[in-house]
Coordinates of N, CA, C and O in Angstrom, one line a residue:
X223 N 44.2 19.6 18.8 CA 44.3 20.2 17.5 C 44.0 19.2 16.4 O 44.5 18.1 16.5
X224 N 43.0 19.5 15.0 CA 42.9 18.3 14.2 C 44.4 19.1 13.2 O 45.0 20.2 13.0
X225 N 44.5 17.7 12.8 CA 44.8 18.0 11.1 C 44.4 18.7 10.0 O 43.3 19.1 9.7
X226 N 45.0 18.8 9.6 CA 44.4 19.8 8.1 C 45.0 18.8 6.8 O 44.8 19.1 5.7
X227 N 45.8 17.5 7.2 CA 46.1 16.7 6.2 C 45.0 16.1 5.6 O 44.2 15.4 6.2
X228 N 45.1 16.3 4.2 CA 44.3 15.2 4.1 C 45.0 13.8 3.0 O 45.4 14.1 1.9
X229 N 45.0 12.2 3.6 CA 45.2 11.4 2.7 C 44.7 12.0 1.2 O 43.7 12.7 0.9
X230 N 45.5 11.5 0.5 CA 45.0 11.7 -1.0 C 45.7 9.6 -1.4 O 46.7 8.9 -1.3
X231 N 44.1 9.6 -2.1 CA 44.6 8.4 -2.5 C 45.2 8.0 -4.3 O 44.6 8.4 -5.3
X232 N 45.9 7.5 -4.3 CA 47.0 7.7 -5.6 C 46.9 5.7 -6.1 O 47.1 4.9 -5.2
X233 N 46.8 5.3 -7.2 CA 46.4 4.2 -7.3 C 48.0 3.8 -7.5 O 48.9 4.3 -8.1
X234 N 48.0 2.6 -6.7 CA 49.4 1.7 -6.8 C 49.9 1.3 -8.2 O 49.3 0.7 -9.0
X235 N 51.5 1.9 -8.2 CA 52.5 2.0 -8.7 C 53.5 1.4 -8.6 O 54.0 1.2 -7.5
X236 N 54.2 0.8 -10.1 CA 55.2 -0.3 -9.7 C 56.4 0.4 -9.9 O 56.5 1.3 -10.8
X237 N 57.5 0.2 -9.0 CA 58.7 1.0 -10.0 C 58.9 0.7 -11.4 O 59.1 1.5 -12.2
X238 N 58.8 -0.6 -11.6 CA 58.9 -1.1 -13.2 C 58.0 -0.5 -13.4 O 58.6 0.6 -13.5
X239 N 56.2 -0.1 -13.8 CA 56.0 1.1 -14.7 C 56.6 2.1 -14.6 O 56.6 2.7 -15.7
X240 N 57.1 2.9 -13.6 CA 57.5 4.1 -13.5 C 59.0 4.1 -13.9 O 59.5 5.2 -13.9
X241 N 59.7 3.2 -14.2 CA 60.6 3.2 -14.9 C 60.5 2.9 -16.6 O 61.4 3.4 -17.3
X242 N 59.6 2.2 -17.1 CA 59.1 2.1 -18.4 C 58.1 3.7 -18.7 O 57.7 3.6 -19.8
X243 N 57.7 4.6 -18.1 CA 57.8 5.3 -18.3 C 58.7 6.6 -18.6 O 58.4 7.6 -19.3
X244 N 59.7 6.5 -17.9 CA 61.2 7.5 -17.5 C 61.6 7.0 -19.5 O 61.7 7.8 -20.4
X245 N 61.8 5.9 -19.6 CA 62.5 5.0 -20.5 C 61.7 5.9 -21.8 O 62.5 6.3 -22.6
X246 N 60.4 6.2 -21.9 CA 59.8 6.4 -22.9 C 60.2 8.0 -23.3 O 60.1 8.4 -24.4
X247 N 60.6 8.8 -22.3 CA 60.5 9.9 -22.1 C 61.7 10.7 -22.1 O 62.0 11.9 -22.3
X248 N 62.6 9.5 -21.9 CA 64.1 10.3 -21.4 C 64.8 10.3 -22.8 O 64.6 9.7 -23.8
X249 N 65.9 11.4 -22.2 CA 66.2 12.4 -23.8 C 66.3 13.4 -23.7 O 66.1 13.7 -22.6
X250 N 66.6 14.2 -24.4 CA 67.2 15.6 -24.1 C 66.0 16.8 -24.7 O 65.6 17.9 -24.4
X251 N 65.8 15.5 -26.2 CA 64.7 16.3 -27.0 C 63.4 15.9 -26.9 O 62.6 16.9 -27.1
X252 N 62.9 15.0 -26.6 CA 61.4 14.2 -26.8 C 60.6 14.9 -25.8 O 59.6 15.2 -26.3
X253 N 60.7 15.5 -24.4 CA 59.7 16.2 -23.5 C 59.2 17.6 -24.4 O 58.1 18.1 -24.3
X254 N 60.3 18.3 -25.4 CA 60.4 19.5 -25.9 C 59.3 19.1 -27.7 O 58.5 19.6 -28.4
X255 N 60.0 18.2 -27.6 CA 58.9 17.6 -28.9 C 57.4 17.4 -28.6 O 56.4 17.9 -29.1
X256 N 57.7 16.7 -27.8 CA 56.0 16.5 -26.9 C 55.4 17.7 -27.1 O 54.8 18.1 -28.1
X257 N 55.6 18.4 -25.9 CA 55.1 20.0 -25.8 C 54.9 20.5 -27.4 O 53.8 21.0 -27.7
X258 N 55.8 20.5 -28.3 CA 55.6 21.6 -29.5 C 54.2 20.5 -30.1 O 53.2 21.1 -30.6
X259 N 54.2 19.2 -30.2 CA 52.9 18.4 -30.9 C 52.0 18.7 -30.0 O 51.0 18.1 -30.4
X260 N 51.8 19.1 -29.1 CA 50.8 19.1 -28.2 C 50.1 20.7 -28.2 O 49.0 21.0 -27.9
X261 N 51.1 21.7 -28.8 CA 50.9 23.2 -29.1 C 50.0 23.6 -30.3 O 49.2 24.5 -30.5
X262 N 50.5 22.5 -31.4 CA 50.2 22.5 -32.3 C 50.1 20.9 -33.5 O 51.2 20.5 -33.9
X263 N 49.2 20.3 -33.9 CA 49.6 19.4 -34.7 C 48.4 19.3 -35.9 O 47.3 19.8 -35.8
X264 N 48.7 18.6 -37.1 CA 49.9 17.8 -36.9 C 51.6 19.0 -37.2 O 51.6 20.3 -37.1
X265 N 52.6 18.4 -37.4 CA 53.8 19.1 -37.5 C 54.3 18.5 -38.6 O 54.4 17.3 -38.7
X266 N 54.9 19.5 -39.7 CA 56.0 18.3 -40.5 C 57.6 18.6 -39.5 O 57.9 19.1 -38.4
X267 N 58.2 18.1 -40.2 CA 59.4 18.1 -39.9 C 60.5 19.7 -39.6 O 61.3 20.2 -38.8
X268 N 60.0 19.6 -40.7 CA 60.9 21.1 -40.9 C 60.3 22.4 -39.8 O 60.8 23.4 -39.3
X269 N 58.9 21.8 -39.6 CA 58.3 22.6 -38.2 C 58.8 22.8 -37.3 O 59.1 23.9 -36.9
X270 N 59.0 21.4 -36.8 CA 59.8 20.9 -35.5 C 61.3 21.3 -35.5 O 62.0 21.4 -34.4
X271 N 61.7 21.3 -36.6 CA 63.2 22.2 -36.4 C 63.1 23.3 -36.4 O 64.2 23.7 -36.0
X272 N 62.4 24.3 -36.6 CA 62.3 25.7 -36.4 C 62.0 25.7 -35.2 O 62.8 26.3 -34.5
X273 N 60.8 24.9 -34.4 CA 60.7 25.2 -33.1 C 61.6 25.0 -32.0 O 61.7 25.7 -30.9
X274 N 62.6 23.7 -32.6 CA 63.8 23.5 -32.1 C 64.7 23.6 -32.5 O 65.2 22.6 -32.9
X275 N 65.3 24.8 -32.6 CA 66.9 25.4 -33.3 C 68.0 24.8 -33.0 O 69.0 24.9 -33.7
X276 N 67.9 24.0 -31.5 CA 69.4 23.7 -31.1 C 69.5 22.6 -31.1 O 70.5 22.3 -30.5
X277 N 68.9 21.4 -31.6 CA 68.6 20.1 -31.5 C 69.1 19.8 -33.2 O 68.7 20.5 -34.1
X278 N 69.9 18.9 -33.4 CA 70.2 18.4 -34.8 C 69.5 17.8 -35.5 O 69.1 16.8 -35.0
X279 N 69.1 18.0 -36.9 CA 68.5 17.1 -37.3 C 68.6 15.4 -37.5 O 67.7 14.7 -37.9
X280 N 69.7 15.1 -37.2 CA 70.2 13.9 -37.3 C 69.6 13.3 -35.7 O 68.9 12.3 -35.6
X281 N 70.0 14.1 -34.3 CA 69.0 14.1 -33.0 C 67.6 14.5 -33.0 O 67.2 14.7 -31.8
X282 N 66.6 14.7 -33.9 CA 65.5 15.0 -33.9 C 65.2 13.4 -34.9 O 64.2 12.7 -34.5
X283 N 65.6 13.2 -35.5 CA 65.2 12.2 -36.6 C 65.4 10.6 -35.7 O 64.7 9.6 -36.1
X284 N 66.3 10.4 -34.8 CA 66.3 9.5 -33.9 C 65.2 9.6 -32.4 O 64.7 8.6 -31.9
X285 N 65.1 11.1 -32.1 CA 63.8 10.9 -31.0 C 62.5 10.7 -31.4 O 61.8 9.9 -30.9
X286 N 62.1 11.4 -32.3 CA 61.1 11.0 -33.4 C 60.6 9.7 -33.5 O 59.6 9.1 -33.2
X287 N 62.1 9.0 -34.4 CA 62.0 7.6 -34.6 C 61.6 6.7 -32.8 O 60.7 6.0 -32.7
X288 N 62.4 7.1 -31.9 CA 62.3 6.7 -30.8 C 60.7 6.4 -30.4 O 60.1 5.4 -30.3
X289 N 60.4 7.7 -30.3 CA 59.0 8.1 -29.7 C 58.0 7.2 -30.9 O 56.8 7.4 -30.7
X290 N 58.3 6.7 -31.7 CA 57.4 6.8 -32.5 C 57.3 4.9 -32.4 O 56.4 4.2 -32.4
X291 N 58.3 4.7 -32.4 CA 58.5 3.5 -31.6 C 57.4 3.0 -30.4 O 56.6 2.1 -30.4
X292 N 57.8 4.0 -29.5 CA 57.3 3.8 -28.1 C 55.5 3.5 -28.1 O 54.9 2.8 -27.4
X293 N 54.9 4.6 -29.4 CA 53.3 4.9 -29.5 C 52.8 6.0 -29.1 O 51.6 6.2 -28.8
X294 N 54.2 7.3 -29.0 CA 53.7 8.8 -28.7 C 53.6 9.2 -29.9 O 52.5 9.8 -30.1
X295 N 54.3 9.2 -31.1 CA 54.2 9.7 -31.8 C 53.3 9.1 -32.9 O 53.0 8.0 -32.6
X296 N 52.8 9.5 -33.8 CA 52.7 9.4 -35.4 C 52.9 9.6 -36.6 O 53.0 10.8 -36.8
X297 N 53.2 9.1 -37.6 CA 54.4 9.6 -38.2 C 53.6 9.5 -39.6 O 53.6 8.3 -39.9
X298 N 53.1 10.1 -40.5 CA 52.1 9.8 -41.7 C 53.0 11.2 -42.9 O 53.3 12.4 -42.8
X299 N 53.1 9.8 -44.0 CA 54.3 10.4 -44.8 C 53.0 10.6 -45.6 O 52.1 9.7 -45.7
X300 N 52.8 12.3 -46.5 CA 51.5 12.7 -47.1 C 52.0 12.1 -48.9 O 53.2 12.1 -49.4
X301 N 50.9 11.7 -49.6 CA 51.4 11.5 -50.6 C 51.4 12.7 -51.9 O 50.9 12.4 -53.0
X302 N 51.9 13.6 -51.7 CA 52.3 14.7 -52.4 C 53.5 15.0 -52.7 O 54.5 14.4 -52.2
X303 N 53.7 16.1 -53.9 CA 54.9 16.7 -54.6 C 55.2 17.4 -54.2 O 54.1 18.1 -54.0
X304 N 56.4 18.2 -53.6 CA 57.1 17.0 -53.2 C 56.9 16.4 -51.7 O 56.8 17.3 -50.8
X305 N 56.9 15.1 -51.2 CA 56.6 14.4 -50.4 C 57.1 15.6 -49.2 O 57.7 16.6 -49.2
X306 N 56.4 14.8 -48.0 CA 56.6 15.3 -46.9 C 55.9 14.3 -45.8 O 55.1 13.4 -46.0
X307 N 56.4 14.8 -44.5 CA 55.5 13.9 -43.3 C 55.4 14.6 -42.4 O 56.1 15.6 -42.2
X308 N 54.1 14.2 -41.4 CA 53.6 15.0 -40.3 C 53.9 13.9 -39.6 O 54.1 12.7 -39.9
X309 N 53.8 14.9 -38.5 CA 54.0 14.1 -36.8 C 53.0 14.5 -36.5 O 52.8 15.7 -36.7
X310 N 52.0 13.7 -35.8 CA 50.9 14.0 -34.3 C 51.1 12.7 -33.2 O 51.6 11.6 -33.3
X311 N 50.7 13.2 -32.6 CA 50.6 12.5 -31.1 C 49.3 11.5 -30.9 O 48.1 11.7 -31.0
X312 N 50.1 10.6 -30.5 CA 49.0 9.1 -30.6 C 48.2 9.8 -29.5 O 48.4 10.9 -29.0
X313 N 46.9 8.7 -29.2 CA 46.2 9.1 -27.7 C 46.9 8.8 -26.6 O 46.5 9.5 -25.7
X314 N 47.9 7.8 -26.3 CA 48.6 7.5 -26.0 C 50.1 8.6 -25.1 O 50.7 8.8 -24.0
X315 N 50.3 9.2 -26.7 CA 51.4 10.5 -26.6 C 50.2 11.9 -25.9 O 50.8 12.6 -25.1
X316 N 49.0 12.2 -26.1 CA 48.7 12.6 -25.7 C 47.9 12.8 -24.2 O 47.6 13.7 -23.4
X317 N 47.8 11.6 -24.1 CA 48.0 11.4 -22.2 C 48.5 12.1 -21.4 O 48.0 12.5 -20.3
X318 N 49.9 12.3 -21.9 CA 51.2 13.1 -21.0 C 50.7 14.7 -21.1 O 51.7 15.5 -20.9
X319 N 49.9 15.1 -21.2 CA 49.4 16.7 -21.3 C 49.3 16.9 -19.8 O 49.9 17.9 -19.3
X320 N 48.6 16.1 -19.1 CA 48.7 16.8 -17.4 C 49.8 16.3 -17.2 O 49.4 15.3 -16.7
X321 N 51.1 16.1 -17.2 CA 52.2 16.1 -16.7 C 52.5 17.2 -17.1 O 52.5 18.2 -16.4
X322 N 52.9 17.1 -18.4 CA 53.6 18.2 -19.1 C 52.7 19.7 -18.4 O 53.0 20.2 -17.3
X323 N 52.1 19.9 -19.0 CA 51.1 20.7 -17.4 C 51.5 21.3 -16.2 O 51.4 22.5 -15.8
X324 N 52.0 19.7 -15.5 CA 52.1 20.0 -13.9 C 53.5 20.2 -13.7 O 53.8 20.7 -12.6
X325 N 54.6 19.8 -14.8 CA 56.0 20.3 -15.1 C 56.2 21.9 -15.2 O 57.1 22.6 -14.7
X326 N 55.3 22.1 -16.0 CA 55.3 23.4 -16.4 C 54.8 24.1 -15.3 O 55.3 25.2 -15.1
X327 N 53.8 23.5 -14.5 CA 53.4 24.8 -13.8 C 54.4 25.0 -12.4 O 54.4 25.9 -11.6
X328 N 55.3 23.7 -12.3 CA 56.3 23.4 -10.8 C 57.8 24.5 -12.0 O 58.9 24.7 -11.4
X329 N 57.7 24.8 -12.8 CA 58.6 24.9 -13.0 C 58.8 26.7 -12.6 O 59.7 27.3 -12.0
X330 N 57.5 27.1 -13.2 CA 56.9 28.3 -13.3 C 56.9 28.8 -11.4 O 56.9 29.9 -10.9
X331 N 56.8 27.5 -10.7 CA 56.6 28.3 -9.2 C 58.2 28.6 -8.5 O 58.5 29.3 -7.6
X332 N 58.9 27.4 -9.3 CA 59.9 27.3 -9.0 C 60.8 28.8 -8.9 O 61.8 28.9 -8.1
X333 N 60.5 29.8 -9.8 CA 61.1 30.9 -9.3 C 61.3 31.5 -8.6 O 62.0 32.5 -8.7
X334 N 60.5 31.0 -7.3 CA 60.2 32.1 -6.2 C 61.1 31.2 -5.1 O 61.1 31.5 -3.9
X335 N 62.1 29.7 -5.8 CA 62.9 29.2 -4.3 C 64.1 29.6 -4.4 O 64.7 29.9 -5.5
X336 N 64.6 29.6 -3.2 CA 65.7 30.4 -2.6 C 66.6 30.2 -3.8 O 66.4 29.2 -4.5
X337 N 67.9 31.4 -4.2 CA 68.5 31.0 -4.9 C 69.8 30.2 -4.4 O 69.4 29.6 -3.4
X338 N 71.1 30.0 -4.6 CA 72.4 29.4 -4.5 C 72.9 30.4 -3.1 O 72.7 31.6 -3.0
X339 N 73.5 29.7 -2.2 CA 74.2 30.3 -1.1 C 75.2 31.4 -1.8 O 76.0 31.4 -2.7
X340 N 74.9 32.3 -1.0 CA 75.8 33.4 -1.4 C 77.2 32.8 -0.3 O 77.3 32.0 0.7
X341 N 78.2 33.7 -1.0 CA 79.6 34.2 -1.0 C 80.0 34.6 -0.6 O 80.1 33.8 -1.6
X342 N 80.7 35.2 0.1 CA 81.5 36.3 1.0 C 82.9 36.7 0.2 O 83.6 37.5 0.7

């Protein structure tokens, strides 16, 4: 009988990137941020709180800062009355689209696995 496997080759990975990745990403809000700049950009601020209702502003203004830090975000304060700033996503922040992608689509299949042991 042959196989039906096939090697798939995946280029070598360090845990230390894949931990400086996790690092860039982790958070409660920044995957949710991602996604909404990636749906639409640029975003001001007050955007991204409408899109995210349950996240504080004072927690949105630190992942922001975070991410923006890291080189996902962009952060360009417009020079108008009265002021304001957009967020877009570096090329960098936008890389993460086939993940975000392949999250979304494992999440989406994910409905169909077994639920929690039933009870008696």
């Amino acid at each position: 009988m042959t196989s039906t496997h096939k090697k798939v080759s995946v280029p070598p990975c360090t845990i230390d990137q894949v931990e400086r990745a996790l690092r860039i990403i982790e958070g409660r809000w920044k995957l949710l941020i991602i996604h909404h700049l990636l749906i639409e950009e640029p975003r001001r601020f007050s955007d991204l709180e409408r899109a995210i209702p349950a996240v504080t502003q004072k927690m949105l203004i630190q992942q922001l800062r975070a991410l923006e830090a890291d080189g996902v975000v962009h952060r360009e304060a417009q020079p108008v009355v009265p002021p304001h700033v957009e967020y877009s996503l570096t090329p960098f922040g936008r890389a993460l689209e086939p993940a975000l992608n392949a999250l979304h689509d494992w999440a989406r299949d994910g409905d169909g696995r077994p639920g929690p042991p039933m009870t008696n």
